[in-house]
Amino acid sequence: MAPPRKDNAVMTLRLSQALLKKIDDRRRNEADIPTRPEMVRRILEQYFKGS
């Protein structure tokens, strides 16, 4: 595993079980089944791109 990039920051976030289920369901639709943090990053990137 590569060391974390220096321009990143750690963020702690509490989510409801219902929201975690939605994230997990969406993860399963991805070809590579990303981790939860990676799926949240992808969702945020899509949101800010206007998708």
mmCIF file of N, CA and C in Angstrom:
data_model
loop_
_atom_site.group_PDB
_atom_site.id
_atom_site.type_symbol
_atom_site.label_atom_id
_atom_site.label_comp_id
_atom_site.label_asym_id
_atom_site.label_seq_id
_atom_site.Cartn_x
_atom_site.Cartn_y
_atom_site.Cartn_z
ATOM 1 N N MET A 1 0.850 -1.182 0.000
ATOM 2 C CA MET A 1 0.000 0.000 0.000
ATOM 3 C C MET A 1 0.891 1.240 0.000
ATOM 4 N N ALA A 2 0.571 2.168 -0.865
ATOM 5 C CA ALA A 2 1.367 3.387 -0.973
ATOM 6 C C ALA A 2 1.098 4.313 0.210
ATOM 7 N N PRO A 3 2.095 5.100 0.603
ATOM 8 C CA PRO A 3 1.861 6.057 1.693
ATOM 9 C C PRO A 3 0.871 7.130 1.240
ATOM 10 N N PRO A 4 0.150 7.727 2.175
ATOM 11 C CA PRO A 4 -0.831 8.750 1.791
ATOM 12 C C PRO A 4 -0.153 9.963 1.165
ATOM 13 N N ARG A 5 -0.858 10.584 0.225
ATOM 14 C CA ARG A 5 -0.333 11.788 -0.407
ATOM 15 C C ARG A 5 -0.291 12.915 0.606
ATOM 16 N N LYS A 6 0.669 13.796 0.469
ATOM 17 C CA LYS A 6 0.841 14.876 1.440
ATOM 18 C C LYS A 6 -0.202 15.980 1.299
ATOM 19 N N ASP A 7 -0.870 16.060 0.148
ATOM 20 C CA ASP A 7 -1.871 17.112 -0.032
ATOM 21 C C ASP A 7 -3.282 16.671 0.363
ATOM 22 N N ASN A 8 -3.412 15.527 1.011
ATOM 23 C CA ASN A 8 -4.699 15.012 1.476
ATOM 24 C C ASN A 8 -4.873 15.281 2.957
ATOM 25 N N ALA A 9 -6.118 15.294 3.394
ATOM 26 C CA ALA A 9 -6.433 15.477 4.809
ATOM 27 C C ALA A 9 -7.409 14.385 5.233
ATOM 28 N N VAL A 10 -7.317 14.001 6.482
ATOM 29 C CA VAL A 10 -8.222 12.997 7.044
ATOM 30 C C VAL A 10 -9.509 13.699 7.468
ATOM 31 N N MET A 11 -10.650 13.030 7.201
ATOM 32 C CA MET A 11 -11.939 13.563 7.607
ATOM 33 C C MET A 11 -12.742 12.435 8.234
ATOM 34 N N THR A 12 -13.189 12.634 9.453
ATOM 35 C CA THR A 12 -14.024 11.641 10.131
ATOM 36 C C THR A 12 -15.477 12.029 9.912
ATOM 37 N N LEU A 13 -16.286 11.038 9.563
ATOM 38 C CA LEU A 13 -17.675 11.305 9.205
ATOM 39 C C LEU A 13 -18.559 10.193 9.755
ATOM 40 N N ARG A 14 -19.634 10.569 10.393
ATOM 41 C CA ARG A 14 -20.604 9.584 10.869
ATOM 42 C C ARG A 14 -21.781 9.568 9.910
ATOM 43 N N LEU A 15 -22.179 8.365 9.506
ATOM 44 C CA LEU A 15 -23.291 8.213 8.580
ATOM 45 C C LEU A 15 -24.299 7.223 9.134
ATOM 46 N N SER A 16 -25.548 7.424 8.788
ATOM 47 C CA SER A 16 -26.592 6.496 9.227
ATOM 48 C C SER A 16 -26.407 5.157 8.515
ATOM 49 N N GLN A 17 -26.974 4.119 9.095
ATOM 50 C CA GLN A 17 -26.920 2.803 8.469
ATOM 51 C C GLN A 17 -27.624 2.828 7.108
ATOM 52 N N ALA A 18 -28.688 3.620 7.003
ATOM 53 C CA ALA A 18 -29.419 3.716 5.734
ATOM 54 C C ALA A 18 -28.543 4.326 4.643
ATOM 55 N N LEU A 19 -27.778 5.357 4.983
ATOM 56 C CA LEU A 19 -26.904 5.978 3.998
ATOM 57 C C LEU A 19 -25.735 5.056 3.639
ATOM 58 N N LEU A 20 -25.197 4.351 4.617
ATOM 59 C CA LEU A 20 -24.139 3.383 4.337
ATOM 60 C C LEU A 20 -24.634 2.288 3.390
ATOM 61 N N LYS A 21 -25.872 1.857 3.575
ATOM 62 C CA LYS A 21 -26.435 0.840 2.680
ATOM 63 C C LYS A 21 -26.520 1.367 1.257
ATOM 64 N N LYS A 22 -26.933 2.627 1.094
ATOM 65 C CA LYS A 22 -26.998 3.225 -0.244
ATOM 66 C C LYS A 22 -25.607 3.279 -0.881
ATOM 67 N N ILE A 23 -24.604 3.642 -0.098
ATOM 68 C CA ILE A 23 -23.226 3.682 -0.607
ATOM 69 C C ILE A 23 -22.772 2.283 -0.993
ATOM 70 N N ASP A 24 -23.041 1.306 -0.131
ATOM 71 C CA ASP A 24 -22.648 -0.080 -0.427
ATOM 72 C C ASP A 24 -23.356 -0.616 -1.667
ATOM 73 N N ASP A 25 -24.638 -0.288 -1.818
ATOM 74 C CA ASP A 25 -25.378 -0.727 -3.011
ATOM 75 C C ASP A 25 -24.761 -0.133 -4.267
ATOM 76 N N ARG A 26 -24.378 1.109 -4.200
ATOM 77 C CA ARG A 26 -23.757 1.761 -5.368
ATOM 78 C C ARG A 26 -22.374 1.184 -5.649
ATOM 79 N N ARG A 27 -21.628 0.864 -4.601
ATOM 80 C CA ARG A 27 -20.304 0.248 -4.778
ATOM 81 C C ARG A 27 -20.410 -1.024 -5.594
ATOM 82 N N ARG A 28 -21.439 -1.820 -5.303
ATOM 83 C CA ARG A 28 -21.601 -3.116 -5.975
ATOM 84 C C ARG A 28 -21.913 -2.976 -7.456
ATOM 85 N N ASN A 29 -22.338 -1.785 -7.875
ATOM 86 C CA ASN A 29 -22.610 -1.531 -9.287
ATOM 87 C C ASN A 29 -21.356 -1.134 -10.063
ATOM 88 N N GLU A 30 -20.259 -0.882 -9.368
ATOM 89 C CA GLU A 30 -18.997 -0.514 -10.006
ATOM 90 C C GLU A 30 -18.240 -1.787 -10.390
ATOM 91 N N ALA A 31 -17.541 -1.737 -11.509
ATOM 92 C CA ALA A 31 -16.800 -2.912 -11.995
ATOM 93 C C ALA A 31 -15.720 -3.360 -11.013
ATOM 94 N N ASP A 32 -15.078 -2.399 -10.330
ATOM 95 C CA ASP A 32 -13.966 -2.739 -9.444
ATOM 96 C C ASP A 32 -14.350 -2.825 -7.963
ATOM 97 N N ILE A 33 -15.613 -2.626 -7.619
ATOM 98 C CA ILE A 33 -16.115 -2.622 -6.238
ATOM 99 C C ILE A 33 -15.146 -1.859 -5.315
ATOM 100 N N PRO A 34 -15.204 -0.530 -5.383
ATOM 101 C CA PRO A 34 -14.295 0.290 -4.577
ATOM 102 C C PRO A 34 -14.601 0.200 -3.082
ATOM 103 N N THR A 35 -13.657 0.639 -2.285
ATOM 104 C CA THR A 35 -13.880 0.728 -0.839
ATOM 105 C C THR A 35 -14.926 1.812 -0.578
ATOM 106 N N ARG A 36 -15.452 1.827 0.615
ATOM 107 C CA ARG A 36 -16.411 2.872 0.967
ATOM 108 C C ARG A 36 -15.802 4.271 0.805
ATOM 109 N N PRO A 37 -14.598 4.508 1.356
ATOM 110 C CA PRO A 37 -14.022 5.848 1.178
ATOM 111 C C PRO A 37 -13.843 6.221 -0.295
ATOM 112 N N GLU A 38 -13.408 5.272 -1.119
ATOM 113 C CA GLU A 38 -13.242 5.558 -2.543
ATOM 114 C C GLU A 38 -14.579 5.845 -3.199
ATOM 115 N N MET A 39 -15.629 5.129 -2.819
ATOM 116 C CA MET A 39 -16.939 5.379 -3.398
ATOM 117 C C MET A 39 -17.429 6.767 -3.017
ATOM 118 N N VAL A 40 -17.223 7.170 -1.777
ATOM 119 C CA VAL A 40 -17.619 8.513 -1.338
ATOM 120 C C VAL A 40 -16.848 9.557 -2.144
ATOM 121 N N ARG A 41 -15.542 9.338 -2.374
ATOM 122 C CA ARG A 41 -14.757 10.272 -3.205
ATOM 123 C C ARG A 41 -15.351 10.368 -4.602
ATOM 124 N N ARG A 42 -15.696 9.235 -5.193
ATOM 125 C CA ARG A 42 -16.269 9.236 -6.548
ATOM 126 C C ARG A 42 -17.603 9.973 -6.590
ATOM 127 N N ILE A 43 -18.434 9.731 -5.599
ATOM 128 C CA ILE A 43 -19.733 10.404 -5.539
ATOM 129 C C ILE A 43 -19.533 11.915 -5.419
ATOM 130 N N LEU A 44 -18.618 12.332 -4.567
ATOM 131 C CA LEU A 44 -18.349 13.759 -4.404
ATOM 132 C C LEU A 44 -17.804 14.379 -5.680
ATOM 133 N N GLU A 45 -16.887 13.679 -6.346
ATOM 134 C CA GLU A 45 -16.339 14.187 -7.619
ATOM 135 C C GLU A 45 -17.450 14.352 -8.645
ATOM 136 N N GLN A 46 -18.343 13.375 -8.743
ATOM 137 C CA GLN A 46 -19.464 13.467 -9.684
ATOM 138 C C GLN A 46 -20.366 14.639 -9.332
ATOM 139 N N TYR A 47 -20.619 14.806 -8.054
ATOM 140 C CA TYR A 47 -21.481 15.906 -7.596
ATOM 141 C C TYR A 47 -20.899 17.262 -7.997
ATOM 142 N N PHE A 48 -19.620 17.441 -7.755
ATOM 143 C CA PHE A 48 -18.998 18.738 -8.042
ATOM 144 C C PHE A 48 -18.766 18.969 -9.527
ATOM 145 N N LYS A 49 -18.780 17.912 -10.327
ATOM 146 C CA LYS A 49 -18.705 18.056 -11.783
ATOM 147 C C LYS A 49 -20.084 18.345 -12.372
ATOM 148 N N GLY A 50 -21.112 18.206 -11.554
ATOM 149 C CA GLY A 50 -22.466 18.490 -12.020
ATOM 150 C C GLY A 50 -23.190 17.293 -12.598
ATOM 151 N N SER A 51 -22.679 16.091 -12.343
ATOM 152 C CA SER A 51 -23.323 14.878 -12.872
ATOM 153 C C SER A 51 -24.490 14.458 -12.006
#
